């Protein structure tokens, strides 16, 4: 699976003539080709703060995303650049450069919040780019964080969702540009991360002023528990800042280059593959579908309910997974078909292999198929195709045997009619002919119907032999025809019994393989759910420890209650998942038993 590499960025989300956001079809076509997992890095921040420069550095390019050189915002909407990930093999890096926030030329007062919300929804790492320092003004300008819940909901219910956001939201990097202060707190040098945490420290109290001060900080702490900070010094002389993309590296500050390198290395090494709730890995194709779903919802005035969007995506992906699995199976069987007629065992063996491969394709792409609906659909589709190929193999065998019978017995039958053997010593010619015919048949492929028609052919030759040996008292034509039909009926029953026995064995092996793959998928999904819950719990424990350290006992106590509720919900969710899985296995067993009983009843008719 080769990665998709773009020469330059393309617009992913633009603003239509009516002012509503819209997804560009050309960008969706690019994402449709990205079958690999994606690491999605989005940058947001005030316009004219150098966001695009950082993204170009992540792309390993000097130019690409447009850098403005005037007070006008250059980037409009959200632009996308897909590249092979520099350090994670088999992964595509998707860079999203967003329209600058705070541009006075925008008519929609909520436009910035929509762009910010989409960046959060689509990314696995969110880079907030700002200038100067992380002071109260910088944080207050992040009112978009406090407005996130206006544009992002987890469920359609009224449950408290703060503890769920951590499962959906990206990791967070604050890039502070043109930083000139000494990194000191109370006279002591601190790290960039300590500087960030100090800036997000809450104030004690419950007054309106304190609440307004704490709100954006509390939102950042709640929504983005995984946080990192980089402070960039001035890159070059002020007169050169507007020409960063054309500057030679020697003209850039060594300190600036050092921070830029650390920033890029951190993003490459620490940014995770984009995942949905319960750990489902997002490919480029799925990312494009989500972008369209979210934009359509926001543009129509709806609030995106993430779980609804995930279920809608599951419907699309699961239907496509069934189609992909059937295509894998059918493609392989069509190749086999060119060799028909074949032994039933050969056809059945290839059916088993392709059925297993098709199920693997479904398992890889499907998600939230908790009741096994799509697995059942694939199973039924494969069985229908299998029976069709068995019939085609039987017909190929039938035609082959008819041709053989015609070529072998035609001459003898014609001579018999003319009385060519009704001469003294004529019967002595028959053993040679009969042995020759038997040898011809034994060298032919043993197709599904070959044994049947070989037996019929030999029966016909045997009747001819009897006619010759008993001349002139040979069988009448009517009696000969009855004998042939009887022999054909007997051999047909035997052949159908063998077919059913082979199909029963194929069904048994198929159900065992599907159950094995289902258990593997279930185990993997449960593992991902536990990891997700553990990650969220670790974040909450760190936040609680920070609150206790700063003397927020009451808030820490409330967090203890929230964490207990969080544990309970996750435990119940795990039990429910396990219950659904066992129900799905029971349904598979029931279908298997019904199929086997039907086959046994048919088999008894031929016993």
PDB file of N, CA, C and O in Angstrom, residues 155 157-164 167 533 536-537 540-541 544 556-574:
ATOM      1  N   UNK A 155     -22.937  13.141  22.756  1.00  0.00           N
ATOM      2  CA  UNK A 155     -24.169  12.363  22.634  1.00  0.00           C
ATOM      3  C   UNK A 155     -25.358  13.305  22.494  1.00  0.00           C
ATOM      4  O   UNK A 155     -25.272  14.485  22.797  1.00  0.00           O
ATOM      5  N   UNK A 157     -27.903  12.930  24.291  1.00  0.00           N
ATOM      6  CA  UNK A 157     -28.513  13.019  25.615  1.00  0.00           C
ATOM      7  C   UNK A 157     -27.978  14.239  26.351  1.00  0.00           C
ATOM      8  O   UNK A 157     -27.080  14.931  25.875  1.00  0.00           O
ATOM      9  N   UNK A 158     -28.510  14.495  27.539  1.00  0.00           N
ATOM     10  CA  UNK A 158     -28.107  15.667  28.315  1.00  0.00           C
ATOM     11  C   UNK A 158     -27.042  15.334  29.361  1.00  0.00           C
ATOM     12  O   UNK A 158     -26.824  16.086  30.298  1.00  0.00           O
ATOM     13  N   UNK A 159     -26.370  14.205  29.213  1.00  0.00           N
ATOM     14  CA  UNK A 159     -25.368  13.816  30.206  1.00  0.00           C
ATOM     15  C   UNK A 159     -24.195  14.789  30.197  1.00  0.00           C
ATOM     16  O   UNK A 159     -23.872  15.406  29.188  1.00  0.00           O
ATOM     17  N   UNK A 160     -23.534  14.876  31.366  1.00  0.00           N
ATOM     18  CA  UNK A 160     -22.318  15.677  31.454  1.00  0.00           C
ATOM     19  C   UNK A 160     -21.254  15.014  30.597  1.00  0.00           C
ATOM     20  O   UNK A 160     -20.972  13.825  30.731  1.00  0.00           O
ATOM     21  N   UNK A 161     -20.633  15.790  29.684  1.00  0.00           N
ATOM     22  CA  UNK A 161     -19.762  15.182  28.682  1.00  0.00           C
ATOM     23  C   UNK A 161     -18.289  15.523  28.850  1.00  0.00           C
ATOM     24  O   UNK A 161     -17.467  15.046  28.078  1.00  0.00           O
ATOM     25  N   UNK A 162     -17.942  16.344  29.821  1.00  0.00           N
ATOM     26  CA  UNK A 162     -16.557  16.789  29.923  1.00  0.00           C
ATOM     27  C   UNK A 162     -15.583  15.622  29.986  1.00  0.00           C
ATOM     28  O   UNK A 162     -14.500  15.662  29.405  1.00  0.00           O
ATOM     29  N   UNK A 163     -15.949  14.557  30.712  1.00  0.00           N
ATOM     30  CA  UNK A 163     -15.025  13.446  30.846  1.00  0.00           C
ATOM     31  C   UNK A 163     -14.954  12.598  29.571  1.00  0.00           C
ATOM     32  O   UNK A 163     -14.095  11.735  29.435  1.00  0.00           O
ATOM     33  N   UNK A 164     -15.868  12.843  28.601  1.00  0.00           N
ATOM     34  CA  UNK A 164     -15.849  12.105  27.353  1.00  0.00           C
ATOM     35  C   UNK A 164     -15.001  12.805  26.286  1.00  0.00           C
ATOM     36  O   UNK A 164     -14.503  12.164  25.369  1.00  0.00           O
ATOM     37  N   UNK A 167     -11.600  11.568  25.168  1.00  0.00           N
ATOM     38  CA  UNK A 167     -11.513  10.404  24.295  1.00  0.00           C
ATOM     39  C   UNK A 167     -11.512  10.795  22.824  1.00  0.00           C
ATOM     40  O   UNK A 167     -11.072  10.033  21.972  1.00  0.00           O
ATOM     41  N   UNK A 533      -9.639   4.205  28.076  1.00  0.00           N
ATOM     42  CA  UNK A 533     -10.136   4.550  29.408  1.00  0.00           C
ATOM     43  C   UNK A 533      -8.978   4.822  30.371  1.00  0.00           C
ATOM     44  O   UNK A 533      -9.030   5.757  31.178  1.00  0.00           O
ATOM     45  N   UNK A 536      -7.500   8.227  29.619  1.00  0.00           N
ATOM     46  CA  UNK A 536      -8.364   9.284  30.143  1.00  0.00           C
ATOM     47  C   UNK A 536      -8.252   9.374  31.662  1.00  0.00           C
ATOM     48  O   UNK A 536      -8.196  10.473  32.233  1.00  0.00           O
ATOM     49  N   UNK A 537      -8.203   8.219  32.321  1.00  0.00           N
ATOM     50  CA  UNK A 537      -8.098   8.211  33.777  1.00  0.00           C
ATOM     51  C   UNK A 537      -6.762   8.789  34.247  1.00  0.00           C
ATOM     52  O   UNK A 537      -6.714   9.539  35.230  1.00  0.00           O
ATOM     53  N   UNK A 540      -6.988  12.479  34.186  1.00  0.00           N
ATOM     54  CA  UNK A 540      -7.787  12.999  35.296  1.00  0.00           C
ATOM     55  C   UNK A 540      -7.006  12.961  36.609  1.00  0.00           C
ATOM     56  O   UNK A 540      -7.083  13.886  37.431  1.00  0.00           O
ATOM     57  N   UNK A 541      -6.250  11.901  36.793  1.00  0.00           N
ATOM     58  CA  UNK A 541      -5.444  11.789  38.018  1.00  0.00           C
ATOM     59  C   UNK A 541      -4.385  12.882  38.069  1.00  0.00           C
ATOM     60  O   UNK A 541      -4.125  13.458  39.138  1.00  0.00           O
ATOM     61  N   UNK A 544      -6.161  16.096  38.905  1.00  0.00           N
ATOM     62  CA  UNK A 544      -6.548  16.114  40.320  1.00  0.00           C
ATOM     63  C   UNK A 544      -5.339  16.411  41.211  1.00  0.00           C
ATOM     64  O   UNK A 544      -5.430  17.189  42.170  1.00  0.00           O
ATOM     65  N   UNK A 556     -10.880  19.056  43.667  1.00  0.00           N
ATOM     66  CA  UNK A 556     -10.268  17.724  43.640  1.00  0.00           C
ATOM     67  C   UNK A 556     -11.252  16.667  44.131  1.00  0.00           C
ATOM     68  O   UNK A 556     -11.315  15.558  43.583  1.00  0.00           O
ATOM     69  N   UNK A 557     -12.035  17.011  45.150  1.00  0.00           N
ATOM     70  CA  UNK A 557     -13.042  16.065  45.663  1.00  0.00           C
ATOM     71  C   UNK A 557     -14.110  15.788  44.604  1.00  0.00           C
ATOM     72  O   UNK A 557     -14.566  14.654  44.453  1.00  0.00           O
ATOM     73  N   UNK A 558     -14.504  16.850  43.909  1.00  0.00           N
ATOM     74  CA  UNK A 558     -15.499  16.664  42.852  1.00  0.00           C
ATOM     75  C   UNK A 558     -14.942  15.765  41.747  1.00  0.00           C
ATOM     76  O   UNK A 558     -15.654  14.942  41.174  1.00  0.00           O
ATOM     77  N   UNK A 559     -13.661  15.923  41.480  1.00  0.00           N
ATOM     78  CA  UNK A 559     -13.027  15.089  40.456  1.00  0.00           C
ATOM     79  C   UNK A 559     -13.013  13.623  40.885  1.00  0.00           C
ATOM     80  O   UNK A 559     -13.141  12.715  40.056  1.00  0.00           O
ATOM     81  N   UNK A 560     -12.855  13.370  42.187  1.00  0.00           N
ATOM     82  CA  UNK A 560     -12.894  11.982  42.685  1.00  0.00           C
ATOM     83  C   UNK A 560     -14.252  11.350  42.369  1.00  0.00           C
ATOM     84  O   UNK A 560     -14.334  10.188  41.937  1.00  0.00           O
ATOM     85  N   UNK A 561     -15.306  12.112  42.586  1.00  0.00           N
ATOM     86  CA  UNK A 561     -16.649  11.619  42.272  1.00  0.00           C
ATOM     87  C   UNK A 561     -16.804  11.389  40.763  1.00  0.00           C
ATOM     88  O   UNK A 561     -17.385  10.387  40.328  1.00  0.00           O
ATOM     89  N   UNK A 562     -16.268  12.333  39.964  1.00  0.00           N
ATOM     90  CA  UNK A 562     -16.354  12.194  38.516  1.00  0.00           C
ATOM     91  C   UNK A 562     -15.587  10.957  38.039  1.00  0.00           C
ATOM     92  O   UNK A 562     -16.059  10.223  37.162  1.00  0.00           O
ATOM     93  N   UNK A 563     -14.421  10.716  38.639  1.00  0.00           N
ATOM     94  CA  UNK A 563     -13.622   9.574  38.222  1.00  0.00           C
ATOM     95  C   UNK A 563     -14.295   8.258  38.584  1.00  0.00           C
ATOM     96  O   UNK A 563     -14.228   7.285  37.828  1.00  0.00           O
ATOM     97  N   UNK A 564     -14.944   8.235  39.734  1.00  0.00           N
ATOM     98  CA  UNK A 564     -15.665   7.022  40.129  1.00  0.00           C
ATOM     99  C   UNK A 564     -16.805   6.746  39.152  1.00  0.00           C
ATOM    100  O   UNK A 564     -17.038   5.600  38.749  1.00  0.00           O
ATOM    101  N   UNK A 565     -17.490   7.815  38.768  1.00  0.00           N
ATOM    102  CA  UNK A 565     -18.567   7.677  37.786  1.00  0.00           C
ATOM    103  C   UNK A 565     -18.007   7.250  36.433  1.00  0.00           C
ATOM    104  O   UNK A 565     -18.610   6.431  35.718  1.00  0.00           O
ATOM    105  N   UNK A 566     -16.855   7.783  36.093  1.00  0.00           N
ATOM    106  CA  UNK A 566     -16.182   7.440  34.839  1.00  0.00           C
ATOM    107  C   UNK A 566     -15.823   5.949  34.809  1.00  0.00           C
ATOM    108  O   UNK A 566     -16.047   5.256  33.809  1.00  0.00           O
ATOM    109  N   UNK A 567     -15.273   5.460  35.936  1.00  0.00           N
ATOM    110  CA  UNK A 567     -14.929   4.029  36.024  1.00  0.00           C
ATOM    111  C   UNK A 567     -16.177   3.167  35.868  1.00  0.00           C
ATOM    112  O   UNK A 567     -16.159   2.140  35.169  1.00  0.00           O
ATOM    113  N   UNK A 568     -17.250   3.563  36.524  1.00  0.00           N
ATOM    114  CA  UNK A 568     -18.492   2.797  36.461  1.00  0.00           C
ATOM    115  C   UNK A 568     -19.020   2.732  35.029  1.00  0.00           C
ATOM    116  O   UNK A 568     -19.411   1.658  34.551  1.00  0.00           O
ATOM    117  N   UNK A 569     -19.009   3.870  34.345  1.00  0.00           N
ATOM    118  CA  UNK A 569     -19.509   3.905  32.970  1.00  0.00           C
ATOM    119  C   UNK A 569     -18.672   3.004  32.063  1.00  0.00           C
ATOM    120  O   UNK A 569     -19.207   2.278  31.215  1.00  0.00           O
ATOM    121  N   UNK A 570     -17.364   3.058  32.238  1.00  0.00           N
ATOM    122  CA  UNK A 570     -16.495   2.239  31.392  1.00  0.00           C
ATOM    123  C   UNK A 570     -16.667   0.754  31.670  1.00  0.00           C
ATOM    124  O   UNK A 570     -16.638  -0.071  30.753  1.00  0.00           O
ATOM    125  N   UNK A 571     -16.852   0.422  32.932  1.00  0.00           N
ATOM    126  CA  UNK A 571     -17.076  -0.982  33.293  1.00  0.00           C
ATOM    127  C   UNK A 571     -18.378  -1.477  32.692  1.00  0.00           C
ATOM    128  O   UNK A 571     -18.452  -2.596  32.145  1.00  0.00           O
ATOM    129  N   UNK A 572     -19.429  -0.667  32.777  1.00  0.00           N
ATOM    130  CA  UNK A 572     -20.720  -1.042  32.200  1.00  0.00           C
ATOM    131  C   UNK A 572     -20.632  -1.163  30.676  1.00  0.00           C
ATOM    132  O   UNK A 572     -21.232  -2.063  30.079  1.00  0.00           O
ATOM    133  N   UNK A 573     -19.875  -0.241  30.066  1.00  0.00           N
ATOM    134  CA  UNK A 573     -19.717  -0.287  28.608  1.00  0.00           C
ATOM    135  C   UNK A 573     -18.994  -1.561  28.186  1.00  0.00           C
ATOM    136  O   UNK A 573     -19.343  -2.185  27.177  1.00  0.00           O
ATOM    137  N   UNK A 574     -17.995  -1.959  28.977  1.00  0.00           N
ATOM    138  CA  UNK A 574     -17.251  -3.186  28.669  1.00  0.00           C
ATOM    139  C   UNK A 574     -18.153  -4.411  28.806  1.00  0.00           C
ATOM    140  O   UNK A 574     -18.124  -5.326  27.973  1.00  0.00           O
TER     141      UNK A 574
END
